[in-house]
CSV table of C-alpha atoms and ligand atoms in Angstrom, one decimal:
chain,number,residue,atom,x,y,z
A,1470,UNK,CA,-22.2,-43.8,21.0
A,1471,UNK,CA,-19.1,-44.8,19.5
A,1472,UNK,CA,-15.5,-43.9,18.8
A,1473,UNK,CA,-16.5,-42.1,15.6
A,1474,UNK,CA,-18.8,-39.6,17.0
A,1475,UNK,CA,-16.4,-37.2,17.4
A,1476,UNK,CA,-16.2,-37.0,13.4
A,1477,UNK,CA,-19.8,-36.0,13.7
A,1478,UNK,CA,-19.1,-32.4,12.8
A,1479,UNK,CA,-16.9,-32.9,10.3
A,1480,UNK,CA,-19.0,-35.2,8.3
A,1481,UNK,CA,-22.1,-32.5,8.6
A,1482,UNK,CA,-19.3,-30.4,7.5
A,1483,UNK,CA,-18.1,-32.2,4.5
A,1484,UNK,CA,-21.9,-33.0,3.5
A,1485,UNK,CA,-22.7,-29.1,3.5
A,1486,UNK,CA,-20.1,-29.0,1.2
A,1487,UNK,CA,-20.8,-31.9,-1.3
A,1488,UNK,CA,-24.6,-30.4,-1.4
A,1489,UNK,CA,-22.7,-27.5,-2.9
A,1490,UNK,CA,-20.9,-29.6,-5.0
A,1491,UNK,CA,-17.4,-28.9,-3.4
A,1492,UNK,CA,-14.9,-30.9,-2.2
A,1493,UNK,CA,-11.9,-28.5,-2.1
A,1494,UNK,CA,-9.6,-31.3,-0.4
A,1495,UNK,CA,-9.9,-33.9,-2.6
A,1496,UNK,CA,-8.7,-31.8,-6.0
A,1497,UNK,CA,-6.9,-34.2,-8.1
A,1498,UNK,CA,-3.8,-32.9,-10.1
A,1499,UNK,CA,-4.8,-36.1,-12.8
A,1500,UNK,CA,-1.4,-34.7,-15.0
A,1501,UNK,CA,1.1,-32.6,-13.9
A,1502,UNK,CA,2.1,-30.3,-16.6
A,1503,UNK,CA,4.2,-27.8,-15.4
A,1504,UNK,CA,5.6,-26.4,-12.0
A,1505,UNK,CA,2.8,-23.9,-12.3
A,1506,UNK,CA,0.2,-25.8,-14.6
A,1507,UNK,CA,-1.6,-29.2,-14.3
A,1508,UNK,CA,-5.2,-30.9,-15.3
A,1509,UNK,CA,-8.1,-31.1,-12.9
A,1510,UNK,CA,-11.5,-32.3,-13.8
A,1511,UNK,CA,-10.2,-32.6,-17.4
A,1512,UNK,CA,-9.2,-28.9,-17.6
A,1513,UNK,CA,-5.7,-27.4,-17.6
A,1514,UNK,CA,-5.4,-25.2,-14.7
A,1515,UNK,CA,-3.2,-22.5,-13.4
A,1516,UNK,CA,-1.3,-24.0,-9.8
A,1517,UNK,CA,-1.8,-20.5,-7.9
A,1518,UNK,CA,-2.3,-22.6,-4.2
A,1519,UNK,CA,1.0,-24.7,-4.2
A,1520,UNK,CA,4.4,-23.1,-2.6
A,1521,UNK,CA,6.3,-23.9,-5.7
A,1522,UNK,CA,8.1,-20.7,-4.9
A,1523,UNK,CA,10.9,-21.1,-7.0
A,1524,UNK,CA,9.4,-22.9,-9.7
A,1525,UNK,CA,11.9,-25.9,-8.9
A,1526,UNK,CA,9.9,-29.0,-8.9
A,1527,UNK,CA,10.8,-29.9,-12.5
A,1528,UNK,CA,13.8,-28.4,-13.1
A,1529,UNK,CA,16.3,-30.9,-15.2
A,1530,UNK,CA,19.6,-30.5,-12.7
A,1531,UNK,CA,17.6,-31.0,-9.5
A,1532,UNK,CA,15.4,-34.1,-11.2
A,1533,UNK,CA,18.7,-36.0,-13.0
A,1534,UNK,CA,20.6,-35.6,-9.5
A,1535,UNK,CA,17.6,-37.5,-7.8
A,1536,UNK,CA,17.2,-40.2,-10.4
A,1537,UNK,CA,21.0,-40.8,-10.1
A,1538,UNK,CA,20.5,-41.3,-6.2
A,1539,UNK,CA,17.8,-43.7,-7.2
A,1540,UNK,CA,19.9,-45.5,-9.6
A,1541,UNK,CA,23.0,-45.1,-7.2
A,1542,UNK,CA,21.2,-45.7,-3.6
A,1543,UNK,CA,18.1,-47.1,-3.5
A,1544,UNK,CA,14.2,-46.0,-3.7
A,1545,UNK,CA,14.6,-44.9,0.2
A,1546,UNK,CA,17.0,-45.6,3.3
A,1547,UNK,CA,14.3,-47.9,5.4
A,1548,UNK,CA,15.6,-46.6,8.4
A,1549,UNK,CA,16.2,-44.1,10.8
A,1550,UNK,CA,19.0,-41.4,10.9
A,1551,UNK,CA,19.7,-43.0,14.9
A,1552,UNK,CA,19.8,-46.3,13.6
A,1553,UNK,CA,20.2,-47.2,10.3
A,1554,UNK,CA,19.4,-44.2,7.9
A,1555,UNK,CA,22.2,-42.1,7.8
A,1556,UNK,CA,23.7,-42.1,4.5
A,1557,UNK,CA,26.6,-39.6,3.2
A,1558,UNK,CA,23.9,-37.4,1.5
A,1559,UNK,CA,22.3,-36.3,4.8
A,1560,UNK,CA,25.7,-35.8,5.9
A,1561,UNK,CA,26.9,-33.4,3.1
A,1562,UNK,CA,22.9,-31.5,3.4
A,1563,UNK,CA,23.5,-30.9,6.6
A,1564,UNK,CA,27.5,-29.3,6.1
A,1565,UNK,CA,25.5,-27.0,2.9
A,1566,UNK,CA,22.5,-26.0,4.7
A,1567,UNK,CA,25.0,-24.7,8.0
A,1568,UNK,CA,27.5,-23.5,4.9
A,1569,UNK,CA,24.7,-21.8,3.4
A,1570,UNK,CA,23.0,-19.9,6.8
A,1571,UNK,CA,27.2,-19.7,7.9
A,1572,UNK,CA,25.9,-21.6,11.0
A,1573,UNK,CA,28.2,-23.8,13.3
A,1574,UNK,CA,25.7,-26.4,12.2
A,1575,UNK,CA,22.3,-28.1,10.6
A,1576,UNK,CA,20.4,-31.3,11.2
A,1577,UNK,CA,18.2,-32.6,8.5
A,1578,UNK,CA,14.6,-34.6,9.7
A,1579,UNK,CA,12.0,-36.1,7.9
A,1580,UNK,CA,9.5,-32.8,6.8
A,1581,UNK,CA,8.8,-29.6,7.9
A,1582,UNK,CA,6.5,-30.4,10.3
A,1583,UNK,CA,9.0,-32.8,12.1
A,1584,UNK,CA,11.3,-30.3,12.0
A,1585,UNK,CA,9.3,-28.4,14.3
A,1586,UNK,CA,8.3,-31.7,16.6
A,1587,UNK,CA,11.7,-32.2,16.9
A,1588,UNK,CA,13.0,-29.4,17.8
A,1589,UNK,CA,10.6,-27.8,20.4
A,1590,UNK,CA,10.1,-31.1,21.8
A,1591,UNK,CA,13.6,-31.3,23.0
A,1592,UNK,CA,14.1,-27.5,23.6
A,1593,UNK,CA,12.0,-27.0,26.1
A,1594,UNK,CA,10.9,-29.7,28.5
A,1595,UNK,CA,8.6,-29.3,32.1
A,1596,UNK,CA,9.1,-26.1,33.9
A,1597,UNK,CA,10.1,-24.8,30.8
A,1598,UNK,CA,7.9,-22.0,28.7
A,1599,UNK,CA,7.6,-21.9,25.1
A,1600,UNK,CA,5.9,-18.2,24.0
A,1601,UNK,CA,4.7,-18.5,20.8
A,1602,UNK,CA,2.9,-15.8,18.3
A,1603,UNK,CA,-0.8,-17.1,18.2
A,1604,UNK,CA,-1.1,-17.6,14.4
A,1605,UNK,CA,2.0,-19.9,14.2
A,1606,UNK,CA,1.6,-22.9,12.5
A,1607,UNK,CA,-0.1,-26.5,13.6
A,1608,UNK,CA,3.2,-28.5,13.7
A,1609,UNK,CA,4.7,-25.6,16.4
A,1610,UNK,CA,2.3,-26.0,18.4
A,1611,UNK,CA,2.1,-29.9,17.9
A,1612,UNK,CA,5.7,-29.5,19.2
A,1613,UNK,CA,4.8,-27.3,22.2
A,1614,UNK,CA,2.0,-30.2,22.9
A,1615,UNK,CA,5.2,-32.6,23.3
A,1616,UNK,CA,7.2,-31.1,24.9
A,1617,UNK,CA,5.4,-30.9,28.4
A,1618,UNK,CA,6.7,-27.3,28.4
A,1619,UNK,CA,4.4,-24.0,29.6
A,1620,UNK,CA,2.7,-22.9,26.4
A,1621,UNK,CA,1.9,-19.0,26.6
A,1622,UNK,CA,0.4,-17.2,23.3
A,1623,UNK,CA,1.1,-13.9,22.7
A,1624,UNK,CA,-1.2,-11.8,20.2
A,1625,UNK,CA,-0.1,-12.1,16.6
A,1626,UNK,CA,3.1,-10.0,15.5
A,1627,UNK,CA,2.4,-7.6,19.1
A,1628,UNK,CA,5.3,-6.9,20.6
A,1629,UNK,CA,3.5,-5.5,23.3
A,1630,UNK,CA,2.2,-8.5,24.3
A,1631,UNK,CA,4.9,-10.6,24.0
A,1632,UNK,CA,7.1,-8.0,26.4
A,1633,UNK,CA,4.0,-7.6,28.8
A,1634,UNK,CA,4.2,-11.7,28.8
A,1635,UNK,CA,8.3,-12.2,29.0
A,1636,UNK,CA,8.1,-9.4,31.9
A,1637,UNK,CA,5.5,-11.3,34.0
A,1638,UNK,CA,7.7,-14.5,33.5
A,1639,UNK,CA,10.7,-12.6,35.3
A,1640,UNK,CA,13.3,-15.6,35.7
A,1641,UNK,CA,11.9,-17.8,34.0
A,1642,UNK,CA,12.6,-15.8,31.1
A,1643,UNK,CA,16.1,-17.0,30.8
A,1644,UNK,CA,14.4,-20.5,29.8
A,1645,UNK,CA,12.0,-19.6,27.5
A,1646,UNK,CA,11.9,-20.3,23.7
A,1647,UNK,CA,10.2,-17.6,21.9
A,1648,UNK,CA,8.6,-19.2,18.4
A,1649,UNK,CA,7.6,-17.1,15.3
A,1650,UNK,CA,7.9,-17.2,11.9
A,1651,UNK,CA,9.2,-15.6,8.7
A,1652,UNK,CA,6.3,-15.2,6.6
A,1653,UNK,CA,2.9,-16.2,8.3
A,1654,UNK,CA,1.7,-18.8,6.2
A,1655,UNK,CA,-2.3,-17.7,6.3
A,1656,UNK,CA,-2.1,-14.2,5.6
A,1657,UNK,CA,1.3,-13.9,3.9
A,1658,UNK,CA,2.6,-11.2,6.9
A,1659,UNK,CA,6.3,-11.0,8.5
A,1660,UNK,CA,7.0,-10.8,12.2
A,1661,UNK,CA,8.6,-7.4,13.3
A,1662,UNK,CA,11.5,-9.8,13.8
A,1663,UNK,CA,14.3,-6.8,15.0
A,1664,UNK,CA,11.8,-5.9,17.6
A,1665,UNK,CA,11.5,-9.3,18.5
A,1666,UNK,CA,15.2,-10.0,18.9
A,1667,UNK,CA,16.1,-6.8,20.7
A,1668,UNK,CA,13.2,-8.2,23.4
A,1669,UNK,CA,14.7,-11.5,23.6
A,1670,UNK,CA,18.1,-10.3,24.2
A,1671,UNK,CA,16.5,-7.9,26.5
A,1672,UNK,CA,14.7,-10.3,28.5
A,1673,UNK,CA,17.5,-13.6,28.0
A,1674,UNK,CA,15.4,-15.9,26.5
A,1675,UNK,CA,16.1,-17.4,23.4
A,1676,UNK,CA,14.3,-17.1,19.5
A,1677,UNK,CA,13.5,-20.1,16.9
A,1678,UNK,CA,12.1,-18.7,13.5
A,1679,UNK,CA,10.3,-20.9,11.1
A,1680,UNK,CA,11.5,-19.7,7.8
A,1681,UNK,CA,9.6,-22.5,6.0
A,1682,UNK,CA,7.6,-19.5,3.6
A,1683,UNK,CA,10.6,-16.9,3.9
A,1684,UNK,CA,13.3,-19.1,3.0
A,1685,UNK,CA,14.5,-18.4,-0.7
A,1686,UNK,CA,11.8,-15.5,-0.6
A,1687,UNK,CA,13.6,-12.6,1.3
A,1688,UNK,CA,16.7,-11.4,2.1
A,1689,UNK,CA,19.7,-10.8,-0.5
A,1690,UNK,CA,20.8,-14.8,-0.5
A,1691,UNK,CA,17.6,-15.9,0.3
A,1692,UNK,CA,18.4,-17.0,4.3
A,1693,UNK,CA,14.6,-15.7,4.7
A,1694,UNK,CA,13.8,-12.6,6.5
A,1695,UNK,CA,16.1,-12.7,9.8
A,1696,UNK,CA,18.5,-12.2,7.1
A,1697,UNK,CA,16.7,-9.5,5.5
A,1698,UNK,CA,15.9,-7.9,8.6
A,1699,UNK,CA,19.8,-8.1,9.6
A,1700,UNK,CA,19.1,-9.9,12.7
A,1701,UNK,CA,20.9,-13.3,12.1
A,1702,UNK,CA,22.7,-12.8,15.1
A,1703,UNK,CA,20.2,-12.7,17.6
A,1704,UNK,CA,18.2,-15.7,16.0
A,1705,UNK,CA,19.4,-19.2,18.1
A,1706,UNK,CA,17.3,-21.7,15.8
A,1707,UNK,CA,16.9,-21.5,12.1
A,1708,UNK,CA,13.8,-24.3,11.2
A,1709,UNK,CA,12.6,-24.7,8.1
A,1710,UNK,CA,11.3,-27.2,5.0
A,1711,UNK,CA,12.5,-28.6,1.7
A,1712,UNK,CA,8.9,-28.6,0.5
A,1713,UNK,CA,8.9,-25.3,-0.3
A,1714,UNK,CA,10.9,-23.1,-2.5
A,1715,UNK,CA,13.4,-26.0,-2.8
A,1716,UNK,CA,10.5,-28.2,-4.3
A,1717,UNK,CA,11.0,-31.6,-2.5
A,1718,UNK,CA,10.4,-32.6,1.1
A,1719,UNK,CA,12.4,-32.5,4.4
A,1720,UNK,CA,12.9,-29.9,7.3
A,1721,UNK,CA,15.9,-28.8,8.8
A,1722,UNK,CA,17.2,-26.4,11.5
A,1723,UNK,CA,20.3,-24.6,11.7
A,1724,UNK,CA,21.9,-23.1,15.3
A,1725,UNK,CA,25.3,-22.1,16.0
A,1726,UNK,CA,24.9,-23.3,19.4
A,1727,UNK,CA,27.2,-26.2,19.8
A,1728,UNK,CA,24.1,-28.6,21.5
A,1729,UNK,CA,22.0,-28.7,18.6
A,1730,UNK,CA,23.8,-31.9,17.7
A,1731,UNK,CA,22.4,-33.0,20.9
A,1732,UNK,CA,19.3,-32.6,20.0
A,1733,UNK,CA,19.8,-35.8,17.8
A,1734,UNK,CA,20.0,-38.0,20.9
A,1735,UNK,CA,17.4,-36.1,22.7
A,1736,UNK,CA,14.5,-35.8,19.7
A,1737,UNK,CA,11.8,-38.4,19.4
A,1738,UNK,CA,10.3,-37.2,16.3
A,1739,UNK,CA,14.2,-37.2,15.0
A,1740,UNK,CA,14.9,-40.4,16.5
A,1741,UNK,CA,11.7,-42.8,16.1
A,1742,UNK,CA,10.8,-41.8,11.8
A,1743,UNK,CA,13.3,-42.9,8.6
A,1744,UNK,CA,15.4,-40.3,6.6
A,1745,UNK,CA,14.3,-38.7,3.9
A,1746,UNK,CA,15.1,-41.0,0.8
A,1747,UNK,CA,18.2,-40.2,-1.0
A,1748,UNK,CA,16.3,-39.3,-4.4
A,1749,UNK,CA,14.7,-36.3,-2.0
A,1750,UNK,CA,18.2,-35.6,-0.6
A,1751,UNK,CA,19.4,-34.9,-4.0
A,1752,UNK,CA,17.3,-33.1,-5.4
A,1753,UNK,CA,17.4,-30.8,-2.2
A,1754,UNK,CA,21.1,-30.1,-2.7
A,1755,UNK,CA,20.6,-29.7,-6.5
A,1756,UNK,CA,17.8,-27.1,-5.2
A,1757,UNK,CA,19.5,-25.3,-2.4
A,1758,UNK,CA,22.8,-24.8,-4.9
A,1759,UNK,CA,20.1,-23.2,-7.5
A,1760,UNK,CA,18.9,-21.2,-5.1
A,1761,UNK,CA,21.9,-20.1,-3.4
A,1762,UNK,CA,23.5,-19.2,-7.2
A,1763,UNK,CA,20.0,-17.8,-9.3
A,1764,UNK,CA,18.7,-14.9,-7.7
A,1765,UNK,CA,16.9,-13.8,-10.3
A,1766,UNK,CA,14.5,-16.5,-8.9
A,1767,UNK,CA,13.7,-14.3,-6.2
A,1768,UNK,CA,13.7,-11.5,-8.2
A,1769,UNK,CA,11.4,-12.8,-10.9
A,1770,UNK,CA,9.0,-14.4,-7.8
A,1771,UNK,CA,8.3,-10.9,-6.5
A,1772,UNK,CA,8.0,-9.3,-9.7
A,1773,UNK,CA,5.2,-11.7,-10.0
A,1774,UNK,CA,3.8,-11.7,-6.6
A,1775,UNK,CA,3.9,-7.7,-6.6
A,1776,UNK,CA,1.9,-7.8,-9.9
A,1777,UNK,CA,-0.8,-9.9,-8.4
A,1778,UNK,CA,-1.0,-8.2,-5.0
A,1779,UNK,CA,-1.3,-4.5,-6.9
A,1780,UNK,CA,-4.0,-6.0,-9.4
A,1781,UNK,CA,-6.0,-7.9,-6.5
A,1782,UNK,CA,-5.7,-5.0,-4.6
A,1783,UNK,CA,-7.1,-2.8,-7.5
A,1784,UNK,CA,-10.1,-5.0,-8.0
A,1785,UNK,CA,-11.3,-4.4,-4.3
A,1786,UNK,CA,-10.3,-7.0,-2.8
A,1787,UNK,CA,-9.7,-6.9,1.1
A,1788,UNK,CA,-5.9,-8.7,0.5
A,1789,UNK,CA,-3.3,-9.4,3.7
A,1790,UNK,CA,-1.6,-6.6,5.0
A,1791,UNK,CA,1.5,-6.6,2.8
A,1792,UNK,CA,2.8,-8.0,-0.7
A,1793,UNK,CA,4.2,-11.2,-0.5
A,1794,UNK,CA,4.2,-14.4,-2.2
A,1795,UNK,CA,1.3,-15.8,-0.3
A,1796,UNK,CA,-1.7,-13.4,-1.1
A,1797,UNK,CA,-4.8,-14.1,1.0
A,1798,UNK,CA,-7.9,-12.9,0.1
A,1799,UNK,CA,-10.3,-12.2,3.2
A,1800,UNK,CA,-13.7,-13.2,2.0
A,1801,UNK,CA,-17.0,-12.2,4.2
A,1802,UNK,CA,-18.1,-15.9,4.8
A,1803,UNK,CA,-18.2,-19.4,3.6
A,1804,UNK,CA,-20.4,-18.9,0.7
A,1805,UNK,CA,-18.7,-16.1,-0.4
A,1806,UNK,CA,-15.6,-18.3,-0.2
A,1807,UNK,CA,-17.0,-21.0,-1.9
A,1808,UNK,CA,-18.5,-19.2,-4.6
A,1809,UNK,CA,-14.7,-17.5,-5.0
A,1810,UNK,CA,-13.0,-20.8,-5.2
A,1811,UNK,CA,-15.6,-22.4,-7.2
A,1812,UNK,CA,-15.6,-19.9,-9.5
A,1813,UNK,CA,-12.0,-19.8,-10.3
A,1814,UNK,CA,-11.5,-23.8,-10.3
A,1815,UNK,CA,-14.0,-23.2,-13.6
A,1816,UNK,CA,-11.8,-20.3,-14.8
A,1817,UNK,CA,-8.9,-23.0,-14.6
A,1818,UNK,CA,-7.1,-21.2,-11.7
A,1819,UNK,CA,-7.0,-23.2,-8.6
A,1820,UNK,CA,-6.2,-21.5,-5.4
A,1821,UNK,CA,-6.3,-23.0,-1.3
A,1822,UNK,CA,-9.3,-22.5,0.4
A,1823,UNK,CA,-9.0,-21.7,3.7
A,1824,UNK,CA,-11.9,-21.9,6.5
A,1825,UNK,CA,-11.8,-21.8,10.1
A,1826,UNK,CA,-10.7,-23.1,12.4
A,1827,UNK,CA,-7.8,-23.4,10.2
A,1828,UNK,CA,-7.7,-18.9,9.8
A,1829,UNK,CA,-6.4,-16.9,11.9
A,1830,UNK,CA,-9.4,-14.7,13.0
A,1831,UNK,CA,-11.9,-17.1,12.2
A,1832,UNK,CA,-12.5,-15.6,9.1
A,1833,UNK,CA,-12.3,-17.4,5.4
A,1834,UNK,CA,-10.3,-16.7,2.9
A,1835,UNK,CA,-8.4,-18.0,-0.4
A,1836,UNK,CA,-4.7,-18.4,-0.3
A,1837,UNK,CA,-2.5,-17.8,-3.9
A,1838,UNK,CA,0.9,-18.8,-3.4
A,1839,UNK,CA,3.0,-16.9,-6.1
A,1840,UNK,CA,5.7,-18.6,-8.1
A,1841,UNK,CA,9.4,-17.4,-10.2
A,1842,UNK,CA,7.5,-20.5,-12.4
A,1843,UNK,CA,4.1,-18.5,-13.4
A,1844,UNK,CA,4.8,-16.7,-16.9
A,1845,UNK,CA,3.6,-13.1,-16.9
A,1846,UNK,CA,0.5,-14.6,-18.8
A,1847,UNK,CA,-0.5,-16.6,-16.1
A,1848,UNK,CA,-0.1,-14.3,-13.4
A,1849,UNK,CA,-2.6,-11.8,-16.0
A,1850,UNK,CA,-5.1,-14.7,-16.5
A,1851,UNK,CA,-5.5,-15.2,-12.8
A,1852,UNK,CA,-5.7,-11.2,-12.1
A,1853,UNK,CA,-8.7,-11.5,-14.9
A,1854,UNK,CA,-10.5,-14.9,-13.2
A,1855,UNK,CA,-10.4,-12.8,-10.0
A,1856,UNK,CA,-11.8,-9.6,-11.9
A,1857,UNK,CA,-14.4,-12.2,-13.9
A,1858,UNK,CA,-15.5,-13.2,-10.3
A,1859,UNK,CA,-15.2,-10.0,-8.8
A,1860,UNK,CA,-19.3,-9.0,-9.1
A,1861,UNK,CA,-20.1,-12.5,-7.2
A,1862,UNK,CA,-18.6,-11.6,-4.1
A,1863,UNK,CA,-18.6,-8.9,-1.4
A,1864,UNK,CA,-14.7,-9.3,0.0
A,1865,UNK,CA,-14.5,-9.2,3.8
A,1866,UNK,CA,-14.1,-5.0,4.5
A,1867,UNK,CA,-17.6,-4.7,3.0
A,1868,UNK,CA,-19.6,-7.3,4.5
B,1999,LIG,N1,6.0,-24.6,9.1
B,1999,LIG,C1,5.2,-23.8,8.4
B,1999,LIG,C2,5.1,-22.3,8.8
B,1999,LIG,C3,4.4,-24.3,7.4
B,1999,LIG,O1,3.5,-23.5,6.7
B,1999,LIG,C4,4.5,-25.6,7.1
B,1999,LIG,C5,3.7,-26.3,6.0
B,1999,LIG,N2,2.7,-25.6,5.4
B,1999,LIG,C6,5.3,-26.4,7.8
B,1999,LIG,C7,6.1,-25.9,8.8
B,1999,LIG,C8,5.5,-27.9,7.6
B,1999,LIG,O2,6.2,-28.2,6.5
B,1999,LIG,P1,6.2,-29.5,5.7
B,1999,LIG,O3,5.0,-29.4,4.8
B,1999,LIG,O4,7.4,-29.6,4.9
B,1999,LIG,O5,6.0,-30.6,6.7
C-alpha cells in the first residue's frame, strides 16, 4: 500500500471516462472570444457553464481600471492584508461593498471560498453549533470543518427541519449560526429566506447567507435575494464572491454588527493568505459600480434565463424547481449525462457536468449558467443543441 491508494477510485473513475472519450474537467478555453463565446477543440463554442452573470469579464471600464492598477501598483501585493497587503484599494472596496449593502461594514478576502473559511471559522468556535441547509456549498462546510464548532444539517430549504433542530438545541440556540444561501448553486433554487429569518429571530440565533449566485441576480439593486425577499434586516452576515456576476475574483462579507472587524484578528484563512492583487481590486470596483448603476443587466440576464428555462422545459426536460440563472437539467444516469454533455460540446455549447458526489441527491445533471452577455441567438442555438439531443436521452422524471 501506499499514500496514493486512496486516489484508487478516482483514477477507475477518470479511466471510465477517458474509455468514453470524456474528460469534462480538463476543457480548454484555447481563445477566449467573448464573455459568452470561446474555442475548444478548435471549434467556437457557446460559454453556457461559466457564472459570467453579467457579462462583465471584458467589459472596457472594468479592464482599463485594472491595467491602470497594474501600471500604477504592481502585478500583486505579495502579502497579507494582517501583514503587508493592505493597500488603499481594499480599503475603498470594503467602504463600497458596506455602501452598497448600507451595512455598518465589509471585509474583503482572497475568493469566495475563503470568504466562507474565514468567516465561519471564527464565528463559531467549540461548544458552538453551526446549522447548515444540507446542499450548501463545499467551502461552508470546509468552514464548519475549521471551526471546531457542532455541525448539524437540516434537510434542504425545510423549514421544518431546521425549527425541529433549533427547538431541540434550546439554549444553545442563542449561539448558533444558521448558513444558507441565496441561490443553490446545483439546482439553481432560493431558500424560503423570510421563513428562515422569522425562525431565527424566533429561536435567537443568528443567519449568514451566501449570496455568491444571487448577488447582482435578484432583488431591485441587485443585493441578492435577502433583499428581494425584504428581509435585510434579519440577515447578520452578508458573504459572497467577486467571481461571479462581478467577473473577477475575491469574496467578501458584509454585517452591521460592529465585531466583524474583529474577525480580521481572529480569521486564519483571512490572516495566513495575500490580498487579492490590485488589478483584481479594480476591476471589482469598476464591476460593482456597473452593477450598482446598469440594471438592465439584470433585466436582460432574466429575460435570457426565462427564455431558456421555458424552452428546456418545453422540450421535456426534468429542469430545477424554478427559473433562474443556473438551469440544471436532472439526467437519469451517468451515461445519459455523458451522452448530454458530449453531445452539446459537438453542437459548440459547453455546459458543467455535474456527478455525484458533487449533486445534491446523488443524481447527475448538467448545469447552464445564464448570462446579460448571451445574445438572443445564442440563448436560441443552445435551446436547439438541447432539442438536437433531445431523442438521445431519457431526462431524470422518466427513467
Ligand atoms: N459559495 C458558493 C455558493 C459557490 O457556489 C462558490 C463557487 N462556486 C463559492 C462560494 C466560492 O466562490 P469562489 O469561486 O469565488 O471561491
Amino acid at each position: 500500500m501506499t499514500i496514493f491508494h486512496k486516489f484508487g477510485h478516482i483514477a477507475a473513475a477518470r479511466r471510465t471516462l477517458a474509455e468514453k472519450g470524456i474528460d469534462s474537467i480538463h476543457v480548454v478555453m484555447e481563445e477566449i472570444i467573448s464573455p459568452t463565446a470561446a474555442r475548444v477543440n478548435g471549434t467556437p463554442t457557446i460559454l453556457a457553464g461559466s457564472n459570467n452573470y453579467l457579462g462583465l469579464t471584458f467589459n472596457p471600464e472594468c479592464i482599463a481600471a485594472a491595467c491602470k492598477a497594474l501600471q500604477d501598483e504592481g502585478t500583486g501585493t505579495t502579502g497579507s492584508r494582517i501583514a503587508n497587503g493592505t493597500f488603499a484599494g481594499h480599503v475603498a472596496l470594503e467602504k463600497e461593498l458596506a455602501d452598497f449593502f448600507e451595512r455598518r461594514s465589509a471585509i474583503v478576502f482572497s475568493t469566495g471560498y475563503v470568504a466562507n473559511l474565514g468567516m465561519l471559522s471564527s464565528l463559531a468556535g467549540s461548544g458552538e453549533v453551526i446549522l447548515l441547509d444540507a446542499d450548501c456549498h463545499a467551502s461552508i462546510y470546509d468552514g464548519c470543518r475549521l471551526s471546531g464548532a457542532e455541525i448539524i444539517r437540516f434537510r434542504h430549504n425545510d423549514v421544518l427541519d431546521l425549527e425541529k433542530r433549533l427547538r431541540r438545541l434550546g439554549k444553545r440556540a442563542g449561539c448558533t449560526v444558521i448558513v444558507v444561501e441565496g441561490i443553490y448553486s446545483m439546482l439553481g433554487d432560493r431558500a424560503p429566506l423570510a421563513d428562515i429569518v422569522a425562525l431565527k429571530r424566533e429561536y435567537g440565533a443568528y443567519l449568514m447567507v451566501d449570496e455568491a449566485h444571487s448577488l447582482g441576480v435578484l432583488g431591485e439593486r441587485g443585493r441578492g435575494l435577502a433583499e428581494e425577499a425584504g428581509v435585510e434586516d434579519g440577515v447578520d452576515f452578508i458573504v459572497g464572491t467577486f467571481s461571479k456576476s462581478l467577473g473577477a475574483i475575491g469574496g467578501y462579507c458584509v454585517s452591521d454588527h460592529p465585531e466583524l472587524d474583529l474577525i480580521r484578528y481572529a480569521s486564519r484563512p483571512y490572516i495566513f493568505t495575500a490580498s487579492p492583487s490590485p488589478s483584481v481590486v479594480a476591476s471589482t470596483r469598476t464591476a460593482l459600480e456597473i452593477m450598482r448603476t446598469r440594471p438592465e443587466l439584470r433585466r436582460r440576464l432574466w429575460e435570457n434565463a426565462r427564455r431558456l428555462y421555458q424552452r428546456l422545459h418545453a422540450l421535456g426536460f426534468s429542469l430545477g424547481p424554478e427559473p433562474s440563472p443556473i438551469i440544471a437539467v436532472r439526467l437519469a444516469d451517468q451515461d445519459q449525462a455523458l451522452a448530454l454533455w458530449s453531445g452539446l460540446l459537438e453542437h459548440g455549447v459547453y455546459v458543467n457536468l455535474v456527478l455525484p458526489p458533487a449533486t445534491p441527491d446523488g443524481g447527475c445533471l448538467l448545469r447552464c449558467s445564464v448570462s446579460a452577455g448571451h445574445s438572443p441567438q445564442q440563448v436560441e442555438q443552445i435551446g436547439e443543441a438541447f432539442a438536437s439531443l433531445r431523442g438521445v436521452v431519457r431526462p431524470a422524471q422518466e427513467a
